[in-house]
Short mmCIF file of C-alpha atoms in Angstrom, two decimals:
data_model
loop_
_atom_site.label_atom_id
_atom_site.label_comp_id
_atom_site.label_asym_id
_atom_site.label_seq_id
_atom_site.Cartn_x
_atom_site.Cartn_y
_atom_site.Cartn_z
CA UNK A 1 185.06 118.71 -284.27
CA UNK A 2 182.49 116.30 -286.11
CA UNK A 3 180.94 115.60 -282.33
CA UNK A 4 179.53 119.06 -282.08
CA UNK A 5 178.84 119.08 -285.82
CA UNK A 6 176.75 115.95 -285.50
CA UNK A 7 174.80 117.42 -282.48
CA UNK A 8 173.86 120.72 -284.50
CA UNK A 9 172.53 118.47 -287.57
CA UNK A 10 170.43 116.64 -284.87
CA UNK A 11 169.08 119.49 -283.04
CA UNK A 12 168.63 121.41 -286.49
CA UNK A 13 166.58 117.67 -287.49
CA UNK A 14 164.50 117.72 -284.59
CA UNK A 15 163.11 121.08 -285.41
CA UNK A 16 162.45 120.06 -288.67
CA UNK A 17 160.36 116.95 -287.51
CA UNK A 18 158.41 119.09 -285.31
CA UNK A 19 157.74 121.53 -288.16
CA UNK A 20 155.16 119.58 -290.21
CA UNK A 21 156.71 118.74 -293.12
CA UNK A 22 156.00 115.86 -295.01
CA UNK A 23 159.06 113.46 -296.18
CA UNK A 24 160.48 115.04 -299.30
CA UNK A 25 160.50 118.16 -297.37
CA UNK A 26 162.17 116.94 -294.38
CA UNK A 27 164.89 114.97 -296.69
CA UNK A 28 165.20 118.06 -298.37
CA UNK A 29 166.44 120.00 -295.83
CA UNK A 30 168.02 117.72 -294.40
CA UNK A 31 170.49 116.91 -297.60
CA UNK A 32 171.30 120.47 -297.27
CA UNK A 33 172.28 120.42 -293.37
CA UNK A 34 174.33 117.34 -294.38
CA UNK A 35 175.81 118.17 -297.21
CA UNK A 36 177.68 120.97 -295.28
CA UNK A 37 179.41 118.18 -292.97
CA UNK A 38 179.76 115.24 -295.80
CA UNK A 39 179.72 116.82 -299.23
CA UNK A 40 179.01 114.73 -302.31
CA UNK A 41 178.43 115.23 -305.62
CA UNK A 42 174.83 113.40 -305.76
CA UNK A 43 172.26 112.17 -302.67
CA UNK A 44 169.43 110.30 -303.08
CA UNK A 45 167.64 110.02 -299.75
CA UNK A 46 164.52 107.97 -299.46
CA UNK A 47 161.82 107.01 -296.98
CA UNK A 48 160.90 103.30 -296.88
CA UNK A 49 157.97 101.37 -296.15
CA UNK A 50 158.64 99.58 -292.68
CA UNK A 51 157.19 96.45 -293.44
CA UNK A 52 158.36 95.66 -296.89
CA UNK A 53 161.27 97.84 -297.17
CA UNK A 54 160.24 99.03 -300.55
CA UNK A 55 161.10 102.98 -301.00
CA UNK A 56 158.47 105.10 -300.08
CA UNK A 57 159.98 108.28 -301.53
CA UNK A 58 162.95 109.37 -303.41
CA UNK A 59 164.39 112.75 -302.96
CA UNK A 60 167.90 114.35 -304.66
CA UNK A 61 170.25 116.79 -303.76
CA UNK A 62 171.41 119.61 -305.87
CA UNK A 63 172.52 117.58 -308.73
CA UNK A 64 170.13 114.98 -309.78
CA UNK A 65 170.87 111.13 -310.94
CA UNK A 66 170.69 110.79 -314.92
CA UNK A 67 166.98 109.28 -315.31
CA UNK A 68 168.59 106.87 -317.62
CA UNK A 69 170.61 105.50 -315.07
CA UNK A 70 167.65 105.31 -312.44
CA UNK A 71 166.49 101.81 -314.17
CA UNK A 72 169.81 100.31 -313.47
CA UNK A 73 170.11 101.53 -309.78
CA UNK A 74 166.42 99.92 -309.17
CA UNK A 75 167.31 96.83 -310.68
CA UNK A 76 170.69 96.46 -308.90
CA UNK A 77 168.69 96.42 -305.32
CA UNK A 78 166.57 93.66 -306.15
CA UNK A 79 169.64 92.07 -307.50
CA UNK A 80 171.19 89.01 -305.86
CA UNK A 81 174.37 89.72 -304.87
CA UNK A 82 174.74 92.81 -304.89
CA UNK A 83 177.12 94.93 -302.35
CA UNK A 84 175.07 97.13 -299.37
CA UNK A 85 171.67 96.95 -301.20
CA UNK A 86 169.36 98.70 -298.36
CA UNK A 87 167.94 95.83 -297.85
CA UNK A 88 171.03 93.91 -297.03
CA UNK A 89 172.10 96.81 -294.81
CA UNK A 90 168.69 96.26 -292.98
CA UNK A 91 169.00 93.02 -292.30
CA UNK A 92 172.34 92.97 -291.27
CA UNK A 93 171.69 95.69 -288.85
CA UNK A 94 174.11 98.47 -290.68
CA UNK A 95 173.94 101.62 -290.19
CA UNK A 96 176.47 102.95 -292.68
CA UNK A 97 178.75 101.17 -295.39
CA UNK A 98 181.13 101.90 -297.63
CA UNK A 99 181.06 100.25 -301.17
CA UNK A 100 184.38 99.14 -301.58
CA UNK A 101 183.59 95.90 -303.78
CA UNK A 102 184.72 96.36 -307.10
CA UNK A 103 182.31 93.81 -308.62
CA UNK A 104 179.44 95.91 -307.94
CA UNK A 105 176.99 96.81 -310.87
CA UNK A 106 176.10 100.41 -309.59
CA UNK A 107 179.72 101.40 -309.25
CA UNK A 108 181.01 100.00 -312.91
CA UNK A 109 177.83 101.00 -315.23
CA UNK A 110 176.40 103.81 -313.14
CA UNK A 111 178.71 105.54 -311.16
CA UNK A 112 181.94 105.43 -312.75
CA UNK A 113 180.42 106.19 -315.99
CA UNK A 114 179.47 109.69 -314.26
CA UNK A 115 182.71 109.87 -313.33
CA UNK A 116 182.33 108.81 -309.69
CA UNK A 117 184.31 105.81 -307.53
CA UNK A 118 183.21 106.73 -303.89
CA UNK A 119 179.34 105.96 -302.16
CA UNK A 120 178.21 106.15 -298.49
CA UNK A 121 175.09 104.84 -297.60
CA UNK A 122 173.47 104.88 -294.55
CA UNK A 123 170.06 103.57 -293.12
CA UNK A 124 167.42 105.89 -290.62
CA UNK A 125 166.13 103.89 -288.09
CA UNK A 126 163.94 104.36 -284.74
CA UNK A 127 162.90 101.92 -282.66
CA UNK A 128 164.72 99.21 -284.06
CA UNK A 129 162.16 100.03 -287.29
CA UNK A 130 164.09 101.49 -290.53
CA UNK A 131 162.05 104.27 -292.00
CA UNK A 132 164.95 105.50 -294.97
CA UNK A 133 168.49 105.75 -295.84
CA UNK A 134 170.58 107.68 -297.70
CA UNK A 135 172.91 107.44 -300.66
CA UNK A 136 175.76 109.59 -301.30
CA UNK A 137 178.57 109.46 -304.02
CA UNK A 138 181.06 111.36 -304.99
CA UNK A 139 184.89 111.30 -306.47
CA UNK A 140 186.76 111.34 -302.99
CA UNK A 141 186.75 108.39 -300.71
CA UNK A 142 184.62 109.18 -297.32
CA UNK A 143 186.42 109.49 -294.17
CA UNK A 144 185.96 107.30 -291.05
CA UNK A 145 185.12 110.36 -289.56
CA UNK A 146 182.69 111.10 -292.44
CA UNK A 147 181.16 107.76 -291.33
CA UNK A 148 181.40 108.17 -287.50
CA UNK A 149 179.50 111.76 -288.27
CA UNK A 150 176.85 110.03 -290.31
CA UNK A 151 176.17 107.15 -287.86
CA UNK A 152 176.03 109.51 -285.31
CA UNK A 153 172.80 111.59 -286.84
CA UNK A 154 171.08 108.49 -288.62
CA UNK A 155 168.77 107.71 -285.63
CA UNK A 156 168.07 111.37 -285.64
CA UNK A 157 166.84 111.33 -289.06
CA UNK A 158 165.17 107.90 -288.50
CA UNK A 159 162.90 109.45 -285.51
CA UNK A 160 162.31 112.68 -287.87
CA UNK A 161 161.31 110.32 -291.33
CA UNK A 162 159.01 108.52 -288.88
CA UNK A 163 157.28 111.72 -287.23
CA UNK A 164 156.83 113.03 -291.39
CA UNK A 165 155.52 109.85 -292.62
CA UNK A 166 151.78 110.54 -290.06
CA UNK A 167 151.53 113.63 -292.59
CA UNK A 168 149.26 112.62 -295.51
CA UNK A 169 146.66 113.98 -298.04
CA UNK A 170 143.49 111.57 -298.55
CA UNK A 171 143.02 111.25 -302.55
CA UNK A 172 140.87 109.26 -304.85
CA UNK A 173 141.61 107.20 -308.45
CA UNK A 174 140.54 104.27 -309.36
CA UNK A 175 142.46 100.97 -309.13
CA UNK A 176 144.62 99.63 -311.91
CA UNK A 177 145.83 96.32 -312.93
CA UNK A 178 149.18 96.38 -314.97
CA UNK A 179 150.68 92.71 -316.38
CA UNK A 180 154.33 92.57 -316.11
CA UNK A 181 157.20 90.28 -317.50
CA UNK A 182 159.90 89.50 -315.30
CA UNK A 183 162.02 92.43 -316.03
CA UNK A 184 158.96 94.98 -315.34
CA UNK A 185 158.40 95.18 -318.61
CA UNK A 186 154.64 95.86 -319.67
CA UNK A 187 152.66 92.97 -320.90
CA UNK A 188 148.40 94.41 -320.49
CA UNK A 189 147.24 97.15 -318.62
CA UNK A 190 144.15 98.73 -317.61
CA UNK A 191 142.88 101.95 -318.97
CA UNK A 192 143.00 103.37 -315.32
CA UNK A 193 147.06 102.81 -315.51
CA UNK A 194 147.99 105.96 -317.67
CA UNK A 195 147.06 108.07 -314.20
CA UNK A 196 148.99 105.97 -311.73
CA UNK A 197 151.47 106.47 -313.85
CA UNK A 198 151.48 110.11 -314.14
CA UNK A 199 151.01 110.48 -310.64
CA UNK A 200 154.55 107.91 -309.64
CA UNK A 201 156.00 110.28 -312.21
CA UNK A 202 156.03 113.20 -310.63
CA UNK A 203 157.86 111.82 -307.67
CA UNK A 204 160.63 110.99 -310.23
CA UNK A 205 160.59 110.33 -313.41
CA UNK A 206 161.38 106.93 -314.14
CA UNK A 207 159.63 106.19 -311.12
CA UNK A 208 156.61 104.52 -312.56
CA UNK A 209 158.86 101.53 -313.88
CA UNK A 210 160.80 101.36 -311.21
CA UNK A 211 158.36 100.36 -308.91
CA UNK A 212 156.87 98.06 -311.56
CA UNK A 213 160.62 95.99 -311.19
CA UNK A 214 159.97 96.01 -307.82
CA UNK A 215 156.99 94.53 -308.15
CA UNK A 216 157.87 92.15 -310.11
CA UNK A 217 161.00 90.94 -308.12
CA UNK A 218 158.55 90.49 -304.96
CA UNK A 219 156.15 88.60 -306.61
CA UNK A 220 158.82 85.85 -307.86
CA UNK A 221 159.47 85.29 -304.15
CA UNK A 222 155.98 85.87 -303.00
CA UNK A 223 153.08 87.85 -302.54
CA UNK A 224 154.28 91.96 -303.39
CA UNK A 225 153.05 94.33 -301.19
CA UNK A 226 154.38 98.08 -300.73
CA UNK A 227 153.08 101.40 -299.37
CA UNK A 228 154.81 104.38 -301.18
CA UNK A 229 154.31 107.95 -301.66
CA UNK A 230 152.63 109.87 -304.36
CA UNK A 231 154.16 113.51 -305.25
CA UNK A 232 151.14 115.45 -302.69
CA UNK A 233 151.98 113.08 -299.76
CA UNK A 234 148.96 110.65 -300.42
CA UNK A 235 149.83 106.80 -299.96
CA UNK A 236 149.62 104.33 -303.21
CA UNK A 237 149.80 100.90 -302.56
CA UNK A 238 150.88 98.03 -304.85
CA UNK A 239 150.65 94.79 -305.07
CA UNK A 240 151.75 91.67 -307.22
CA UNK A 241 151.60 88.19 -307.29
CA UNK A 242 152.44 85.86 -309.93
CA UNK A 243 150.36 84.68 -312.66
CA UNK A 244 150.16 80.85 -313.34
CA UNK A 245 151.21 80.23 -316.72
CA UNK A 246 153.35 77.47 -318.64
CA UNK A 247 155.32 80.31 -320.55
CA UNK A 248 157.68 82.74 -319.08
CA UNK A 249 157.28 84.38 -315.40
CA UNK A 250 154.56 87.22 -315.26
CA UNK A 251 153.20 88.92 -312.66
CA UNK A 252 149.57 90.73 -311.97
CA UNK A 253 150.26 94.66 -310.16
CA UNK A 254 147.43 96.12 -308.78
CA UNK A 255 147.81 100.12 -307.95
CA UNK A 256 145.28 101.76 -305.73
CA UNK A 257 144.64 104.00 -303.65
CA UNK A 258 145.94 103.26 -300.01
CA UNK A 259 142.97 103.11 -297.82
CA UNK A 260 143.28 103.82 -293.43
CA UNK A 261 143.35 100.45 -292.94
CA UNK A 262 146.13 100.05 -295.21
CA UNK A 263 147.87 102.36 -293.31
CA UNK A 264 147.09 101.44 -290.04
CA UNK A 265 149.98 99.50 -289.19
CA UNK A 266 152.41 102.09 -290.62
CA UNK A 267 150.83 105.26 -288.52
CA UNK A 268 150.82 103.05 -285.65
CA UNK A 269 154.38 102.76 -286.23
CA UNK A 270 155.02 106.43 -286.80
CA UNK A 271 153.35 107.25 -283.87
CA UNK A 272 155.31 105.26 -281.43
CA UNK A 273 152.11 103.28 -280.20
CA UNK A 274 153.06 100.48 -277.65
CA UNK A 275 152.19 96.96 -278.52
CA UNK A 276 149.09 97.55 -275.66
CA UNK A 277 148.10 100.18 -277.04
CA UNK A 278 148.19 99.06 -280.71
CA UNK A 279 145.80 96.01 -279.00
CA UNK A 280 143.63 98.99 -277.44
CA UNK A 281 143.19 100.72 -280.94
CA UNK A 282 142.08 97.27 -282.58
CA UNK A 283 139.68 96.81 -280.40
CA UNK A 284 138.35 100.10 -280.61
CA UNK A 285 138.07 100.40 -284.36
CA UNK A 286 136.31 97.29 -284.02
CA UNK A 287 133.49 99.11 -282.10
CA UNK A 288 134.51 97.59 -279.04
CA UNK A 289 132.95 99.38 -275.71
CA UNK A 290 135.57 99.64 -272.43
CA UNK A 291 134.02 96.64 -270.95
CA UNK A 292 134.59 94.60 -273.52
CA UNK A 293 138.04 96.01 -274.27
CA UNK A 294 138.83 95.09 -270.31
CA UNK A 295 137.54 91.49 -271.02
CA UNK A 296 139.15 90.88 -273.88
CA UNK A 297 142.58 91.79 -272.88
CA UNK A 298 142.38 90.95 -269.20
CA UNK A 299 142.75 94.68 -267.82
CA UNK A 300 140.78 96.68 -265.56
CA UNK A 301 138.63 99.47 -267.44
CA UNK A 302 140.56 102.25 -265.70
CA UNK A 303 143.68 100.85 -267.90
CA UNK A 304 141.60 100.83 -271.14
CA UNK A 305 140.91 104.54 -270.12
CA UNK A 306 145.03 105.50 -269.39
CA UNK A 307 145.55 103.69 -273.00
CA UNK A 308 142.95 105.66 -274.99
CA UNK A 309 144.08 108.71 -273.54
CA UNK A 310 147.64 108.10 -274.00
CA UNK A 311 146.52 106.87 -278.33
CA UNK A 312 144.52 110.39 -278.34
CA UNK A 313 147.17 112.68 -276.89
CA UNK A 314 150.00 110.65 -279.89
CA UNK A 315 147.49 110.86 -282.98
CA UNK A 316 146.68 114.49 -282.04
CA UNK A 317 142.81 113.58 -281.45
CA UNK A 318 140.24 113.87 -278.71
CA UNK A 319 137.57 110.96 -279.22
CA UNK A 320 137.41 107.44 -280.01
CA UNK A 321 135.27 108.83 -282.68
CA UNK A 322 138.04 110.82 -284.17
CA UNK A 323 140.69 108.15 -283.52
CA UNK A 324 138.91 106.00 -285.89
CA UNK A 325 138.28 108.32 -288.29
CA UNK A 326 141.67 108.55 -289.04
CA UNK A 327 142.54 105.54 -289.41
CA UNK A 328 139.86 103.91 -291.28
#
């Protein structure tokens, strides 16, 4: 039963990638189809960035998450030992889990207060790249079927996130600096910050300091970096690194606006652009002629040719001209 179930959801997911939508739209519907097969009380699907992992976008079901509970659900994925954080799932190579530990944080101060004991998540990939994942939770235990179903349409919904992450809207702002504490709290701020903020807002509110505790937990391991979506499908990138200081940890956030080269190795992702090809498209936004492509990569000029033609015919474009357009 579930079997022909899970192939309606993935034909019904593959007309929704080819229909232009951008990723809250796609996880949208997409909740719906779902919910139909797996019912929950809440979902919170979101798109990630594929290089950091960072969320990208956040979208609910029906019923949305308490905002005051969003904080605690941010901070318990950057959280060190903490059960079937996406990021653990990633790495392990999971593709859906249970939460079944009882020492979890989310399940004793966020979900059991709301009177829920049961969450599924489950992680989109394509091409070995994870582009989202899903959490649902609800008062009834999920079903190894349940499971089965939702393994079976993840890379479905993986390939479709992918397609819906090309779609974008080029806006302007100018950059902001925010000073953090460890926590996320803020410390100094540019003026410029009040409008980043509105703008992370409307994805979700509470999403501003959110990503700010992401930021911050990056930085203590590193330089931050993350791609994620504003609320009209523009890209906003952040990034942290920490300040040296003898008092407590702090950490410098810049927010900007997310430029084509920024983006460049995400599209090239999204677009399913072989690693020649990706070469190929260096070289050519680098004002490279064919000849000097050939050289440079050791292949005959009528190869450069099959590769540019094969990059125009995947970003939708018809000249080198407007292949670098886009992504510059």
């Amino acid at each position: 039963m579930w079997e022909g179930r899970a192939l309606g959801v993935r034909r019904d997911v593959t007309a929704l990638a080819g229909a232009g939508l951008d990723v809250a739209q796609l996880h949208s519907a997409a909740i719906a189809l779902v919910d139909r097969v797996v019912p929950c009380e809440l979902a919170c699907w979101a798109s990630m960035d594929p290089d950091s992992g960072v969320f990208s976008t956040m979208t609910s079901g029906v019923n949305r998450i308490p905002q005051q509970y969003e904080p605690v659900l941010a901070t318990c994925e950057y959280t060190p030992g903490e059960p079937h954080t996406f990021a653990s799932l990633a790495q392990r190579g999971d593709t859906v889990a249970r939460l079944e530990d009882k020492r979890s944080t989310r399940l004793n101060e966020v979900w059991r207060p709301l009177g829920l004991s049961h969450e599924l998540r489950s992680l989109f990939r394509a091409d070995d790249t994870c582009w989202g994942g899903a959490g649902m939770v609800r008062t009834a235990e999920f079903s190894e079927r349940e499971l089965e179903f939702m393994a079976s349409v993840a890379p479905a919904l993986g390939a479709a996130t992918r397609v819906a992450a090309r779609t974008s809207a080029r806006r302007t702002g100018a950059p902001a600096i925010v000073v953090v504490s460890g926590d996320g709290t803020i410390q100094a701020s540019t003026a410029s910050t009040a409008q980043w903020r509105d703008e992370l807002e409307d994805v979700a509110p509470g999403r501003f300091a959110v990503m700010l505790r992401a930021a911050a937990a990056g930085a203590r391991s590193g330089a931050f970096r993350a791609r994620v979506r504003d609320a009209r499908g523009g890209w906003i990138l952040l990034e942290a690194s920490e300040l040296v200081s003898d008092d407590e940890f702090a950490a410098a956030v810049t927010i900007s606006r997310a430029s084509g080269a920024d983006l460049l190795g995400l599209l090239i992702k999204a677009h399913g652009v072989t690693s020649r090809e990706e070469d190929v498209c260096h070289e050519v936004l680098a004002g490279q002629p064919t000849s000097a492509i050939a050289a440079r990569l050791a292949i005959s000029p009528y190869t450069v040719q099959d590769h540019l033609k094969s990059l125009f015919a995947k970003f939708g474009v018809r000249s080198r001209a407007e292949l670098v357009a886009m992504l510059s």
